[in-house]
Every structure is written in C-alpha cells, then in structure tokens.
C-alpha cells in the first residue's frame, strides 16, 4: 500500500505565509524535506531527487522561489537575502509547525540556506548546501579575478533594464548560455530549459529574479525592518551541514576551503563529471549522497 502512495506523482500545494503565497510541488509521505532551487531554474530541477526521496519514505516539498510565478509576494516586496530567509522561515513554520525539517538548496537555495542555518537553526535537522560557498568565502572570492569572471552575471545584472532585454532576447539564449557555461561539456537538458524559460518569461518574473542580485550590492533595496534577522544571519552555523559541489564547477575550489566556517558536524563532497547543476548533471550520484546524509542519526 505504501509503495503505491510513494509512486504518486507530485501534486501542487499552495501555502500562504505572511509575506509570500508559495506554490510548491509535494510528493511522498514521512519526514519533511525542503528542496530549494536557484537561478535560472525552477522546482522541476529536483524531479529526480523528488522521486528518490519520496520513494525512500520522505515528504518532499519543493517551492517556487518567491516571485517566481506562481509563487507571489504579498504587499511591498523586498528581495534582499534577509527577506528571502524570512520568507522561508514563514514557509517552514507554516508547513511544519511542530517538527524540524531537512533543508536542501542549490545556488540561491544554498545562499538562502547558509543564512537560514545560521539564523534559525531551531527549524532544521540539518542542511545540504550545493554549488555556492559560504558567504564568508564568497566575500573573499570577490577579490580574485577568475571568480569575478565566473560570477560575471552578478555585475551585469546590476545594470538597469539591459539585463532583462538581454535575457529575453533571441528565445532567451542567455539562459542556454548560463547553463552551458556552468555545466560539464556536452551536458544537454533541452526539455528542462524550455520549462525554465516559460517560468522566467511570465510578466515580471525576470525582473524579480534579477532583483535578488540587485539587492546583494544595494542596501537601499533591503527591508529596513529585518535588522535583527540580518544580525542572526552572521552567526556561526552549528547544525549538521553537507556541502556538495560538482567537481568541474570552479566554485569547488572555494568550497574545499570553507570548513572553518562551521561549528557543528560538517562534510564536503564533490560529484565527479558535474558542474553547477549537479542535481541534474549527475542525479543518481547526488541522490545517493542525499539519501545517505538523510539516513544518518541526527
């Protein structure tokens, strides 16, 4: 009977919080695992992980990032890191008010995850943070030419209007370029990229996605009411963390150096023949690492 339940396809789940009306994919039953995507991406990035984790006895919840339709912001919208963390605090408290959850994030999902682990560790059993280094290491990397180049989109996206035009031009070839630039050679994911583009092409979504980057370097775009949360985000992470990176992702050389940023149990693994989108490039290897991590006693 339970196997039948686990083989059910994901359903769409609407979760309303104080700041965001989240739309999530949900699959399986059991302990709750939150999977959070990055840019330029969508929840379906985690399809292979949703199947593997739900089959192993977990409830998997995969939200669209705030402002990536159909997830909508309420009221005055801010997209600074503290606002994103605050949105996920609200989501976790709403979907799992009495139980801690497991957190898994890649790219922006990882950026949000580091801050969430530091600020609100009481909400989480543990976290898996993929493809982006700890913020302390990121800050140091901004002085290193090749890492500045690797993150060229951060600087380009600070411009007004031009980035939106560039991203939408020529059937959104810019999105294809980013996936190609950040993945291992010859990795192809055309059907997924059609879905990614369809999400980003909706009115206002691209500007929202870019607002995440614009708020990184412009304090005037930050919610002034979240000062206390911002301070909490500076704490040392004490809950168990598994950091993962594709072996071919330039970010791996930064992530190898970050163990000193963690006070609790910390493990770092690289995935062979994978770049930035390791959960898709090597989904079976990533699934094995995730299942092993989740099965460990807390």
Short mmCIF file of C-alpha atoms in Angstrom, two decimals:
data_model
loop_
_atom_site.label_atom_id
_atom_site.label_comp_id
_atom_site.label_asym_id
_atom_site.label_seq_id
_atom_site.Cartn_x
_atom_site.Cartn_y
_atom_site.Cartn_z
CA UNK A 1 0.00 0.00 0.00
CA UNK A 2 2.71 2.46 0.99
CA UNK A 3 4.60 1.82 -2.24
CA UNK A 4 1.53 2.86 -4.16
CA UNK A 5 1.48 6.11 -2.20
CA UNK A 6 5.14 6.78 -2.91
CA UNK A 7 4.68 6.27 -6.63
CA UNK A 8 2.10 9.06 -6.81
CA UNK A 9 3.28 11.95 -8.99
CA UNK A 10 3.96 15.31 -7.33
CA UNK A 11 0.95 17.47 -6.56
CA UNK A 12 0.79 21.26 -6.46
CA UNK A 13 0.48 22.69 -2.96
CA UNK A 14 -0.42 26.30 -2.18
CA UNK A 15 0.97 27.61 1.13
CA UNK A 16 0.13 31.14 2.22
CA UNK A 17 2.53 32.86 4.64
CA UNK A 18 2.76 36.41 5.92
CA UNK A 19 4.98 37.62 3.08
CA UNK A 20 4.54 35.10 0.25
CA UNK A 21 1.85 32.96 -1.34
CA UNK A 22 4.06 29.96 -2.08
CA UNK A 23 3.29 27.38 -4.72
CA UNK A 24 5.14 24.13 -4.10
CA UNK A 25 5.41 20.67 -5.59
CA UNK A 26 4.81 17.97 -2.98
CA UNK A 27 5.44 14.24 -3.18
CA UNK A 28 5.59 11.31 -0.74
CA UNK A 29 4.92 10.93 2.96
CA UNK A 30 7.19 10.86 6.00
CA UNK A 31 9.77 13.29 7.43
CA UNK A 32 9.71 16.60 5.60
CA UNK A 33 12.49 17.58 3.20
CA UNK A 34 12.51 21.07 1.65
CA UNK A 35 14.29 21.35 -1.72
CA UNK A 36 15.06 24.89 -2.92
CA UNK A 37 16.16 25.79 -6.46
CA UNK A 38 18.34 28.61 -7.75
CA UNK A 39 18.72 30.79 -10.88
CA UNK A 40 17.99 30.33 -13.71
CA UNK A 41 15.87 27.41 -12.57
CA UNK A 42 12.55 26.10 -11.26
CA UNK A 43 11.34 23.40 -8.80
CA UNK A 44 11.29 20.77 -11.56
CA UNK A 45 15.10 20.89 -11.38
CA UNK A 46 14.71 18.44 -8.48
CA UNK A 47 12.47 15.87 -10.24
CA UNK A 48 14.95 13.00 -9.86
CA UNK A 49 15.52 13.86 -6.19
CA UNK A 50 11.79 14.12 -5.50
CA UNK A 51 11.26 10.64 -6.89
CA UNK A 52 14.18 9.09 -5.00
CA UNK A 53 13.44 10.77 -1.66
CA UNK A 54 9.69 10.17 -1.74
CA UNK A 55 10.31 6.51 -2.62
CA UNK A 56 12.64 6.31 0.40
CA UNK A 57 9.90 7.48 2.77
CA UNK A 58 10.17 11.27 2.88
CA UNK A 59 7.67 14.03 2.17
CA UNK A 60 9.39 16.28 -0.37
CA UNK A 61 8.26 19.92 -0.67
CA UNK A 62 9.73 21.98 -3.50
CA UNK A 63 8.66 25.65 -3.66
CA UNK A 64 8.95 28.11 -6.47
CA UNK A 65 11.26 30.83 -5.14
CA UNK A 66 9.37 33.97 -4.01
CA UNK A 67 8.33 35.97 -7.07
CA UNK A 68 8.97 33.09 -9.48
CA UNK A 69 5.36 32.68 -10.56
CA UNK A 70 3.15 31.10 -9.48
CA UNK A 71 4.72 31.96 -6.05
CA UNK A 72 3.66 35.56 -5.41
CA UNK A 73 4.92 38.20 -3.00
CA UNK A 74 2.40 39.98 -0.78
CA UNK A 75 2.46 43.72 -0.10
CA UNK A 76 5.70 45.67 -0.55
CA UNK A 77 8.20 43.18 -1.91
CA UNK A 78 11.86 43.10 -0.90
CA UNK A 79 14.34 40.61 -2.37
CA UNK A 80 17.39 41.09 -0.15
CA UNK A 81 18.78 37.94 1.46
CA UNK A 82 17.14 38.60 4.82
CA UNK A 83 13.75 38.98 3.15
CA UNK A 84 14.24 35.66 1.34
CA UNK A 85 15.31 33.97 4.58
CA UNK A 86 12.30 35.47 6.33
CA UNK A 87 10.03 34.08 3.60
CA UNK A 88 11.42 30.58 4.13
CA UNK A 89 11.13 30.87 7.91
CA UNK A 90 7.45 31.59 7.33
CA UNK A 91 7.12 28.65 4.93
CA UNK A 92 8.75 26.17 7.33
CA UNK A 93 6.72 27.39 10.32
CA UNK A 94 3.52 27.04 8.27
CA UNK A 95 4.10 23.59 6.77
CA UNK A 96 5.87 22.04 9.79
CA UNK A 97 4.90 23.97 12.94
CA UNK A 98 5.94 21.23 15.39
CA UNK A 99 8.73 19.36 13.61
CA UNK A 100 12.13 20.34 12.28
CA UNK A 101 12.67 19.85 8.55
CA UNK A 102 15.62 18.78 6.41
CA UNK A 103 16.79 21.57 4.08
CA UNK A 104 18.44 21.02 0.67
CA UNK A 105 19.32 24.00 -1.54
CA UNK A 106 21.32 24.68 -4.69
CA UNK A 107 22.55 28.09 -5.96
CA UNK A 108 20.10 30.66 -4.46
CA UNK A 109 18.66 27.78 -2.48
CA UNK A 110 22.10 27.36 -0.91
CA UNK A 111 22.64 31.12 -0.40
CA UNK A 112 19.34 31.26 1.48
CA UNK A 113 20.25 28.00 3.24
CA UNK A 114 23.54 29.22 4.75
CA UNK A 115 21.75 32.23 6.23
CA UNK A 116 18.78 30.17 7.41
CA UNK A 117 21.08 27.66 9.15
CA UNK A 118 22.89 30.48 10.93
CA UNK A 119 19.83 32.50 11.93
CA UNK A 120 17.10 29.92 12.59
CA UNK A 121 18.84 26.63 13.32
CA UNK A 122 15.94 25.54 15.56
CA UNK A 123 13.81 24.98 12.44
CA UNK A 124 16.21 22.50 10.82
CA UNK A 125 17.53 19.00 11.49
CA UNK A 126 20.36 19.53 9.02
CA UNK A 127 21.11 21.06 5.63
CA UNK A 128 22.65 20.15 2.28
CA UNK A 129 24.05 23.24 0.56
CA UNK A 130 25.09 22.86 -3.08
CA UNK A 131 27.22 24.73 -5.61
CA UNK A 132 27.72 28.01 -3.70
CA UNK A 133 30.33 28.63 -1.00
CA UNK A 134 29.74 30.01 2.48
CA UNK A 135 29.15 33.80 2.34
CA UNK A 136 32.45 34.50 4.12
CA UNK A 137 34.28 32.62 1.34
CA UNK A 138 32.17 34.30 -1.35
CA UNK A 139 33.21 37.72 0.01
CA UNK A 140 36.90 36.77 -0.19
CA UNK A 141 36.45 35.41 -3.74
CA UNK A 142 35.26 38.80 -4.99
CA UNK A 143 38.90 39.90 -4.97
CA UNK A 144 40.02 37.01 -7.22
CA UNK A 145 39.85 37.75 -10.97
CA UNK A 146 38.75 34.34 -12.22
CA UNK A 147 35.97 34.15 -9.63
CA UNK A 148 34.85 37.68 -10.52
CA UNK A 149 34.63 36.44 -14.12
CA UNK A 150 32.82 33.24 -13.08
CA UNK A 151 30.22 35.47 -11.38
CA UNK A 152 30.02 37.95 -14.25
CA UNK A 153 26.22 37.83 -14.15
CA UNK A 154 26.25 39.39 -10.66
CA UNK A 155 27.82 42.55 -12.09
CA UNK A 156 25.90 42.56 -15.35
CA UNK A 157 22.60 42.25 -13.51
CA UNK A 158 23.29 45.49 -11.59
CA UNK A 159 22.51 47.45 -14.78
CA UNK A 160 19.03 48.88 -15.28
CA UNK A 161 16.80 47.33 -17.97
CA UNK A 162 19.56 45.97 -20.23
CA UNK A 163 19.84 42.60 -18.41
CA UNK A 164 16.10 41.97 -18.79
CA UNK A 165 16.39 42.73 -22.50
CA UNK A 166 19.46 40.51 -22.91
CA UNK A 167 17.91 37.59 -21.03
CA UNK A 168 14.68 37.71 -23.04
CA UNK A 169 16.29 38.22 -26.47
CA UNK A 170 16.69 35.50 -29.10
CA UNK A 171 14.48 32.88 -27.41
CA UNK A 172 16.30 33.54 -24.12
CA UNK A 173 19.62 32.28 -25.50
CA UNK A 174 21.27 33.87 -22.44
CA UNK A 175 19.68 31.15 -20.27
CA UNK A 176 21.10 28.45 -22.57
CA UNK A 177 24.47 30.17 -22.32
CA UNK A 178 24.49 30.19 -18.50
CA UNK A 179 23.57 26.51 -18.31
CA UNK A 180 26.25 25.66 -20.86
CA UNK A 181 28.87 27.84 -19.14
CA UNK A 182 28.23 26.32 -15.72
CA UNK A 183 27.69 22.66 -16.68
CA UNK A 184 30.12 19.99 -17.82
CA UNK A 185 30.82 19.93 -21.59
CA UNK A 186 28.17 18.16 -23.66
CA UNK A 187 25.53 18.17 -20.91
CA UNK A 188 22.16 18.73 -22.59
CA UNK A 189 18.88 19.43 -20.79
CA UNK A 190 16.65 20.94 -23.51
CA UNK A 191 13.22 19.93 -22.17
CA UNK A 192 14.01 21.32 -18.73
CA UNK A 193 15.29 24.59 -20.19
CA UNK A 194 12.01 25.02 -22.09
CA UNK A 195 10.23 24.89 -18.72
CA UNK A 196 12.74 27.25 -17.09
CA UNK A 197 12.26 29.81 -19.87
CA UNK A 198 8.47 29.52 -19.67
CA UNK A 199 8.61 30.44 -15.97
CA UNK A 200 11.03 33.34 -16.46
CA UNK A 201 9.10 34.68 -19.47
CA UNK A 202 5.98 35.39 -17.39
CA UNK A 203 5.29 39.09 -16.78
CA UNK A 204 7.53 40.50 -14.05
CA UNK A 205 9.34 37.26 -13.21
CA UNK A 206 12.64 38.14 -14.87
CA UNK A 207 12.85 41.48 -13.04
CA UNK A 208 12.09 39.66 -9.79
CA UNK A 209 14.83 37.10 -10.45
CA UNK A 210 17.27 39.94 -11.11
CA UNK A 211 16.08 41.80 -8.00
CA UNK A 212 17.71 39.04 -5.93
CA UNK A 213 21.08 40.08 -7.43
CA UNK A 214 20.46 43.82 -7.34
CA UNK A 215 19.72 43.68 -3.62
CA UNK A 216 23.05 41.91 -2.99
CA UNK A 217 25.01 45.11 -3.57
CA UNK A 218 22.44 47.83 -2.89
CA UNK A 219 21.49 48.24 0.78
CA UNK A 220 18.66 50.63 -0.17
CA UNK A 221 16.82 47.60 -1.63
CA UNK A 222 16.80 45.77 1.72
CA UNK A 223 13.81 45.60 4.05
CA UNK A 224 14.72 48.02 6.87
CA UNK A 225 12.61 46.05 9.38
CA UNK A 226 14.80 42.93 9.26
CA UNK A 227 17.91 44.25 11.01
CA UNK A 228 17.71 41.70 13.84
CA UNK A 229 17.42 38.79 11.39
CA UNK A 230 20.40 40.16 9.45
CA UNK A 231 22.48 40.07 12.63
CA UNK A 232 21.37 36.50 13.35
CA UNK A 233 22.46 35.52 9.82
CA UNK A 234 26.06 36.34 10.83
CA UNK A 235 26.15 33.58 13.45
CA UNK A 236 28.38 30.55 13.01
CA UNK A 237 26.44 27.55 11.70
CA UNK A 238 26.13 24.86 14.36
CA UNK A 239 23.70 22.33 12.83
CA UNK A 240 24.98 19.45 10.65
CA UNK A 241 25.77 20.53 7.09
CA UNK A 242 26.72 18.57 3.98
CA UNK A 243 28.21 20.80 1.27
CA UNK A 244 28.19 19.44 -2.28
CA UNK A 245 29.74 20.76 -5.46
CA UNK A 246 30.28 19.46 -8.95
CA UNK A 247 33.95 18.60 -9.37
CA UNK A 248 34.03 20.63 -12.62
CA UNK A 249 32.43 23.73 -11.07
CA UNK A 250 35.03 26.44 -10.41
CA UNK A 251 33.22 27.05 -7.13
CA UNK A 252 34.57 23.70 -5.88
CA UNK A 253 37.99 25.18 -5.18
CA UNK A 254 36.34 27.74 -2.88
CA UNK A 255 34.12 25.19 -1.14
CA UNK A 256 37.14 23.00 -0.33
CA UNK A 257 38.41 25.80 1.92
CA UNK A 258 35.32 26.57 3.99
CA UNK A 259 35.23 24.00 6.81
CA UNK A 260 36.36 26.62 9.37
CA UNK A 261 33.03 28.43 8.83
CA UNK A 262 31.11 25.64 10.62
CA UNK A 263 30.96 24.84 14.32
CA UNK A 264 28.90 21.63 14.07
CA UNK A 265 29.24 18.44 12.04
CA UNK A 266 30.38 19.36 8.53
CA UNK A 267 31.04 17.21 5.49
CA UNK A 268 32.10 18.23 1.98
CA UNK A 269 31.78 16.02 -1.09
CA UNK A 270 32.44 16.62 -4.78
CA UNK A 271 30.45 14.95 -7.52
CA UNK A 272 32.50 13.70 -10.46
CA UNK A 273 31.60 14.75 -14.01
CA UNK A 274 29.31 17.51 -12.76
CA UNK A 275 29.31 21.29 -12.83
CA UNK A 276 26.97 23.77 -11.20
CA UNK A 277 23.68 21.93 -11.81
CA UNK A 278 24.89 18.70 -10.21
CA UNK A 279 21.41 17.56 -9.20
CA UNK A 280 20.58 17.27 -12.91
CA UNK A 281 24.01 16.53 -14.41
CA UNK A 282 24.60 13.55 -12.07
CA UNK A 283 21.24 12.96 -10.45
CA UNK A 284 21.89 9.36 -9.34
CA UNK A 285 25.17 10.23 -7.63
CA UNK A 286 23.53 13.21 -5.92
CA UNK A 287 20.54 11.08 -4.86
CA UNK A 288 22.88 8.53 -3.25
CA UNK A 289 24.67 11.28 -1.29
CA UNK A 290 21.37 12.83 -0.17
CA UNK A 291 19.84 9.52 0.92
CA UNK A 292 22.98 8.60 2.86
CA UNK A 293 23.02 12.01 4.56
CA UNK A 294 19.31 11.97 5.47
CA UNK A 295 19.58 8.45 6.93
CA UNK A 296 22.28 9.42 9.43
CA UNK A 297 21.19 9.79 13.06
CA UNK A 298 20.82 13.46 13.99
#
